[in-house]
XYZ file of N, CA, C and O in Angstrom:
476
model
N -2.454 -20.140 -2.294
C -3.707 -19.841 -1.610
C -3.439 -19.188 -0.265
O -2.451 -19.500 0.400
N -4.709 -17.882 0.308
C -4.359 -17.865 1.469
C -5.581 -18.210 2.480
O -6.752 -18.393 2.147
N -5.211 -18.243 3.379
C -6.844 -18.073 4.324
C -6.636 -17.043 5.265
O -5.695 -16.559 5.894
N -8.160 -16.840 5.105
C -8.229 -15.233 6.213
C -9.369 -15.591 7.438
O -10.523 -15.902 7.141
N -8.945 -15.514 8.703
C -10.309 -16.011 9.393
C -9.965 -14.813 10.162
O -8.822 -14.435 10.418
N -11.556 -14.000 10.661
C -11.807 -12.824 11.284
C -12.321 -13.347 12.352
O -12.941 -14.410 12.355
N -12.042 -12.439 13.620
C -12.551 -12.444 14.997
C -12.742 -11.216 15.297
O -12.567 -10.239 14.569
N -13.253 -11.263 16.820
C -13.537 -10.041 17.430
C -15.119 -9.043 17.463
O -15.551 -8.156 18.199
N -15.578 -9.691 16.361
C -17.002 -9.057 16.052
C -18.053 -9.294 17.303
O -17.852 -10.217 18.093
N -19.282 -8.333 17.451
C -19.693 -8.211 18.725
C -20.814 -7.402 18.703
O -21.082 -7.270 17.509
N -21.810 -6.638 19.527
C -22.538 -6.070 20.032
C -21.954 -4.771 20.880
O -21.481 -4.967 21.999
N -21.992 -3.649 20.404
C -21.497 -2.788 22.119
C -22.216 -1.505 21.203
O -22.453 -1.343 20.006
N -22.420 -0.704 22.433
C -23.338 0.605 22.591
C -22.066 1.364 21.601
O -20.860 1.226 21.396
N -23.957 2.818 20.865
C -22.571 3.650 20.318
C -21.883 4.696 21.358
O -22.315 5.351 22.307
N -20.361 4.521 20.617
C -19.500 5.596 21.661
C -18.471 4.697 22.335
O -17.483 5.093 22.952
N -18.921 3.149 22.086
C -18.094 1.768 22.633
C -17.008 1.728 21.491
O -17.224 2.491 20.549
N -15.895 0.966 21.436
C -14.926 0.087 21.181
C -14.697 -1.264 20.614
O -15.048 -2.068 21.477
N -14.344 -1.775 19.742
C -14.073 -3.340 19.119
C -12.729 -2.713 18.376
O -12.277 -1.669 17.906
N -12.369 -4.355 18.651
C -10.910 -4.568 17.823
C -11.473 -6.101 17.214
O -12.003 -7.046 17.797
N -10.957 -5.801 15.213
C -11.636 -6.878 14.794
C -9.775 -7.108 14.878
O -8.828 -6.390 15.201
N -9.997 -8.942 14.244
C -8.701 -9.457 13.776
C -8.738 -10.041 12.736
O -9.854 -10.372 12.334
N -7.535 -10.385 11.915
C -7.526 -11.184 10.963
C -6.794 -11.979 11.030
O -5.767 -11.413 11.407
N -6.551 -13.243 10.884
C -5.219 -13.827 10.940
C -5.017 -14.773 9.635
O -5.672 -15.800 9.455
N -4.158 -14.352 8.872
C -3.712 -15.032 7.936
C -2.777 -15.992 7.733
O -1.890 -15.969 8.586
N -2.667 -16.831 6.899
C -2.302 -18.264 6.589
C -2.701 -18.496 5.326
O -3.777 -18.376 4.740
N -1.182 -18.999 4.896
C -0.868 -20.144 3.540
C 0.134 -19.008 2.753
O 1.041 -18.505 3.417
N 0.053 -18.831 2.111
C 1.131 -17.996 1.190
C 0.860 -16.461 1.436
O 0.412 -15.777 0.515
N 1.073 -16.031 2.418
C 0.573 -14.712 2.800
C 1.752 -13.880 2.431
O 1.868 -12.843 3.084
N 3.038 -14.222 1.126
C 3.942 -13.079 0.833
C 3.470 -12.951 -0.596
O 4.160 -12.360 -1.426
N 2.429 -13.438 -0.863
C 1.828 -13.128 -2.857
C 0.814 -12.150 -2.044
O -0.342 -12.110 -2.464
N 1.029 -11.652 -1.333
C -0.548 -10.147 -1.271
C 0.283 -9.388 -0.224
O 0.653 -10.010 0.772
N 0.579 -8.196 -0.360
C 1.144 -7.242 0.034
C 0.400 -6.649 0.829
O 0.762 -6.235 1.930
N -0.659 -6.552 0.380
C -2.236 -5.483 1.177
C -2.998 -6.338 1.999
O -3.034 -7.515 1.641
N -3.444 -6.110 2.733
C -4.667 -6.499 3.549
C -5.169 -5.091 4.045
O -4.625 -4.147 4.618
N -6.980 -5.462 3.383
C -8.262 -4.334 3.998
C -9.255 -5.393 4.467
O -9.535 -6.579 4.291
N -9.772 -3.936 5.409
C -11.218 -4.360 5.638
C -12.090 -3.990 5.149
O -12.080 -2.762 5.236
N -12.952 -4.348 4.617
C -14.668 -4.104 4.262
C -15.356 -4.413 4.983
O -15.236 -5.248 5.880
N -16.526 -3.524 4.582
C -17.848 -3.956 5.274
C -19.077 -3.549 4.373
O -19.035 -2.588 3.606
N -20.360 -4.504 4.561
C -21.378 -4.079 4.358
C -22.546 -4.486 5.298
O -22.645 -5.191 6.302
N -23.266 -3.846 4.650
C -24.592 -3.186 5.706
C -25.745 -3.641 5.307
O -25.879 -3.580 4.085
N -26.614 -4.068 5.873
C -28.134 -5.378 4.875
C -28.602 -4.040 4.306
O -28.866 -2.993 4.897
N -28.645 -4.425 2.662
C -29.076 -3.831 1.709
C -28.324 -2.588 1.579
O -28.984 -1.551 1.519
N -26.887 -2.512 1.519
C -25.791 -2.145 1.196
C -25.261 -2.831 0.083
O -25.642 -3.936 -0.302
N -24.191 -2.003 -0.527
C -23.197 -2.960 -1.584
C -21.848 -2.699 -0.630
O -21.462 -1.588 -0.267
N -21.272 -3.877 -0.334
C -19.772 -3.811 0.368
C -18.983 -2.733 -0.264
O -18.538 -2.582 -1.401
N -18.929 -1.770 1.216
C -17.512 -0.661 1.173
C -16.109 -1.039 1.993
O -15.912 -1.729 2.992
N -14.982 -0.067 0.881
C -14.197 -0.348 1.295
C -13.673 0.596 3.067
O -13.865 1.798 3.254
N -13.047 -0.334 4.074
C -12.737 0.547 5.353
C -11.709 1.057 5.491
O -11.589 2.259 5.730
N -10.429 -0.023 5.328
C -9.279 0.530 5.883
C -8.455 -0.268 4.975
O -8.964 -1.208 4.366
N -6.755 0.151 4.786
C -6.034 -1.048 4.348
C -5.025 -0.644 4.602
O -5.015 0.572 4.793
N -3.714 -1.357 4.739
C -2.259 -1.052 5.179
C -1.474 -2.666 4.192
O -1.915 -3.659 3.614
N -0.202 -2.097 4.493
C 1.140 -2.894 3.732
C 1.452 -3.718 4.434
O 1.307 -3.307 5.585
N 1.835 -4.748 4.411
C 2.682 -6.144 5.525
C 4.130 -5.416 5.333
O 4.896 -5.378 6.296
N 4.560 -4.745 3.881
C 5.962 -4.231 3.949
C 6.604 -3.365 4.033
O 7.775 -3.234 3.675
N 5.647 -2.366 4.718
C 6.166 -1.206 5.288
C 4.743 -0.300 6.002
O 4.712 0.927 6.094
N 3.928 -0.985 6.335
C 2.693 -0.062 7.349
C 2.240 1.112 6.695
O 1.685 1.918 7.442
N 2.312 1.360 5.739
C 1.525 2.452 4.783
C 0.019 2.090 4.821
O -0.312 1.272 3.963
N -0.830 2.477 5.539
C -2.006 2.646 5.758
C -3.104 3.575 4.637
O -2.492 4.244 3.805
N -4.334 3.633 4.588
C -5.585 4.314 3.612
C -6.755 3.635 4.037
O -7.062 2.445 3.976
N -7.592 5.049 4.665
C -8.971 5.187 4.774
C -10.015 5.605 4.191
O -10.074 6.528 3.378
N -10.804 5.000 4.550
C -12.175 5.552 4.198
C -12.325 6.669 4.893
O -11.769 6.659 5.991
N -13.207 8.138 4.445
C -13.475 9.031 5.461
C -14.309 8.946 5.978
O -14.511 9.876 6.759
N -15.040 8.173 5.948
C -15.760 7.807 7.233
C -15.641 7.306 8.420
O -16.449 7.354 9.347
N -14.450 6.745 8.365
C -13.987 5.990 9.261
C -12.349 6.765 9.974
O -11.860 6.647 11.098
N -12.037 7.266 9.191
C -10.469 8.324 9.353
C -10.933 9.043 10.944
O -11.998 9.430 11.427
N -9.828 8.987 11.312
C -9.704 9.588 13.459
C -10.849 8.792 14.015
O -11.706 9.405 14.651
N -10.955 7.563 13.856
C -12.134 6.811 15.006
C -11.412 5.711 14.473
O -10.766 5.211 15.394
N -11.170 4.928 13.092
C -10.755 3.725 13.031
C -9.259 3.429 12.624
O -8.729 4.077 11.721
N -8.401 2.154 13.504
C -7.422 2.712 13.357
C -6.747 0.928 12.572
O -7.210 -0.095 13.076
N -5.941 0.824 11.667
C -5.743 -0.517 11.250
C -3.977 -0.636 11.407
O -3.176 0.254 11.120
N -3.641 -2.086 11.979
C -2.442 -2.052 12.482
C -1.848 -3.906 11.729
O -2.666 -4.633 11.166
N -0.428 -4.294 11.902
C -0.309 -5.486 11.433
C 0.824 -5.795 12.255
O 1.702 -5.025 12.645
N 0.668 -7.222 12.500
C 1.763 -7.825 13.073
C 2.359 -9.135 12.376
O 2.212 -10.355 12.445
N 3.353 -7.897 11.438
C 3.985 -9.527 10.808
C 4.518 -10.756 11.050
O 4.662 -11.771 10.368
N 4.789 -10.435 12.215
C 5.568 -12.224 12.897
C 4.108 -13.024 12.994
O 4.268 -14.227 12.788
N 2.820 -12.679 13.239
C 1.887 -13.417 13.655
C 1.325 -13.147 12.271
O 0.528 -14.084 12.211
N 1.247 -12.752 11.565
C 0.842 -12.313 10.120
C -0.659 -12.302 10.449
O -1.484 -13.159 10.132
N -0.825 -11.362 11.027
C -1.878 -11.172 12.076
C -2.495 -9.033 11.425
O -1.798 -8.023 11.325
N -3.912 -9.234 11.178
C -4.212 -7.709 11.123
C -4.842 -7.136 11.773
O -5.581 -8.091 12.010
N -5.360 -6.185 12.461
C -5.896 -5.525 13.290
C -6.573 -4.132 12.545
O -6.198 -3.337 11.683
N -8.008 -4.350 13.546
C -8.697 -3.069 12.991
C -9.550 -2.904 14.309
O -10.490 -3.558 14.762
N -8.643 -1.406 14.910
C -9.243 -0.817 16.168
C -10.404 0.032 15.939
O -10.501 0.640 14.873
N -11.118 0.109 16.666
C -12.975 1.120 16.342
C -13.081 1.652 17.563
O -12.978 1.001 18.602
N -13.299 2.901 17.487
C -13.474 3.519 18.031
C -14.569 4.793 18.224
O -14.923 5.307 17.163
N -14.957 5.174 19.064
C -16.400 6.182 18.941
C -17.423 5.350 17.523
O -17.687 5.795 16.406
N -17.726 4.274 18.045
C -18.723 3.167 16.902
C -19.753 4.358 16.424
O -19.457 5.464 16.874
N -20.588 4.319 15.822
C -22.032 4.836 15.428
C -23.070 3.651 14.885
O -22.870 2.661 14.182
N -23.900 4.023 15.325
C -24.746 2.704 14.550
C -24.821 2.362 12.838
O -25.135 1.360 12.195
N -24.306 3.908 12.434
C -24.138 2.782 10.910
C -23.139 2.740 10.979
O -22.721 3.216 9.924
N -22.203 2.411 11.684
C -21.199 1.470 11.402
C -21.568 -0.255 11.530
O -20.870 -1.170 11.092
N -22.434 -0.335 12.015
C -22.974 -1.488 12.048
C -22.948 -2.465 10.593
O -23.450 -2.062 9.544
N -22.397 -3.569 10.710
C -22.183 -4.246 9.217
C -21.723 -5.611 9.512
O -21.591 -6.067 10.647
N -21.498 -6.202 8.461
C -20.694 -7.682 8.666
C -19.119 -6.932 8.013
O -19.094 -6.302 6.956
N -17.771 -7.190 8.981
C -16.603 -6.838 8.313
C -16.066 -7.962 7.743
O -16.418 -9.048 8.205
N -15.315 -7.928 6.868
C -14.828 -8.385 6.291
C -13.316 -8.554 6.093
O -12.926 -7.387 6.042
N -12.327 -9.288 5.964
C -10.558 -9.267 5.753
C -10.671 -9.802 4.150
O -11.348 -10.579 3.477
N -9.110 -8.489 3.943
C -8.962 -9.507 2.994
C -7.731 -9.408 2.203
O -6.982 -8.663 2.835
N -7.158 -9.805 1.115
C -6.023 -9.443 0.611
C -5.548 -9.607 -0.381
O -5.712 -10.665 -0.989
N -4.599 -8.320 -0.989
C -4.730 -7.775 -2.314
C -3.182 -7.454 -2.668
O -2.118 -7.768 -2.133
N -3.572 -6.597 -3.944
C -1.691 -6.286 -4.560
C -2.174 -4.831 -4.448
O -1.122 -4.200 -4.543
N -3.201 -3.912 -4.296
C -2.907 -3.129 -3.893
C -3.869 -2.066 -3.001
O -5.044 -2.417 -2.897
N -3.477 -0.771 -2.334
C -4.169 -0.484 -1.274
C -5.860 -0.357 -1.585
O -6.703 -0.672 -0.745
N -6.039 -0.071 -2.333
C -7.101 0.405 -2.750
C -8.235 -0.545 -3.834
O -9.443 -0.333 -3.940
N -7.228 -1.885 -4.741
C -8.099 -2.509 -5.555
C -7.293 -3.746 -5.182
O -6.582 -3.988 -4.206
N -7.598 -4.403 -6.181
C -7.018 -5.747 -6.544
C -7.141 -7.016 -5.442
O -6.304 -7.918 -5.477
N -8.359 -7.025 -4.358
C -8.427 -8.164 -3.358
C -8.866 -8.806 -3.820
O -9.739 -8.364 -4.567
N -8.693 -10.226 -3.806
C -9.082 -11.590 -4.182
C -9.031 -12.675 -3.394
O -9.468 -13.757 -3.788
N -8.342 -12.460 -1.858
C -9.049 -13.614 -0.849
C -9.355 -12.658 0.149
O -8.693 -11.720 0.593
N -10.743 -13.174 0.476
C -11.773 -12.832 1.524
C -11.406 -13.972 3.090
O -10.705 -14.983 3.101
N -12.028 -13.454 4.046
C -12.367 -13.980 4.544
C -14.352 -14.302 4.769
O -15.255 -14.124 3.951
N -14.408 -14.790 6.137
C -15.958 -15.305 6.171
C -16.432 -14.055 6.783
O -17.648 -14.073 6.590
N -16.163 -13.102 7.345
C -16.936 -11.975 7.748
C -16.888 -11.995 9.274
O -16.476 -13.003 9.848
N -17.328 -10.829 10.012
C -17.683 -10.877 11.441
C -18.478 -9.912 11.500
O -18.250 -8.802 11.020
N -19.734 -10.322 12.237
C -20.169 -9.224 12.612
C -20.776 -7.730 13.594
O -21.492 -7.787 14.594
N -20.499 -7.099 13.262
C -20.375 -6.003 14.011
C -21.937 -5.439 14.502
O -22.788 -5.774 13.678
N -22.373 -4.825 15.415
C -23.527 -4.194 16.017
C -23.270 -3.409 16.679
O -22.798 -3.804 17.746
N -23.385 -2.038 16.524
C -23.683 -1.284 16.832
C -25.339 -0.538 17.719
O -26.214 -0.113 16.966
N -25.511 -0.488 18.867
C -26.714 0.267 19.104
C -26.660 1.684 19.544
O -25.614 2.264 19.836
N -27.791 2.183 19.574
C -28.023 3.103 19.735
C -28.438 3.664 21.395
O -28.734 4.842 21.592
């Protein structure tokens, strides 16, 4: 099993800054991947960002590509997702989580954080 608990979620004007976190715990060498998602009220959850614990190979969404940036710190087995130039639909609850691979296969979530964006 792993657990994923997210921080960092917040309120800030668009054109502002957030750094979400993830920090993982329990068997965090059976999932190679960790992404973020997000969705949006009366959205279906999209995928944001995702990178490797075993070698930093990163994949975006283009929506998010040159504004959002996702980083990992394996000694703290710790993930990071920098935002940058926000827009209001970026506005969502994010999500952590982790998988076998960049793009599919996640199966522990975390509880979400959420993000606000204004205008």
């Amino acid at each position: 099993q792993m657990q994923l608990v997210e921080s960092g979620g917040g309120l800030v004007q668009a054109g502002g800054s957030l750094r979400l976190s993830c920090a993982a715990s329990g068997r965090t060498f059976s999932r190679n991947c960790m992404g973020w998602f997000r969705q949006a009220p009366g959205k279906e959850r999209e995928f944001v960002a995702a990178i490797k614990w075993s070698d930093g190979i990163t994949y975006y969404a283009d929506s998010v590509k040159g504004r959002f940036t996702i980083s990992r710190d394996n000694a703290k087995t710790t993930v990071y997702l920098q935002m940058n130039s926000l827009k209001p639909e970026d506005t969502a609850v994010y999500y952590c989580a982790a998988g076998i691979d960049l793009r599919y296969g996640y199966d522990y979530w975390g509880q979400g954080t959420q993000v606000t964006v204004s205008s």
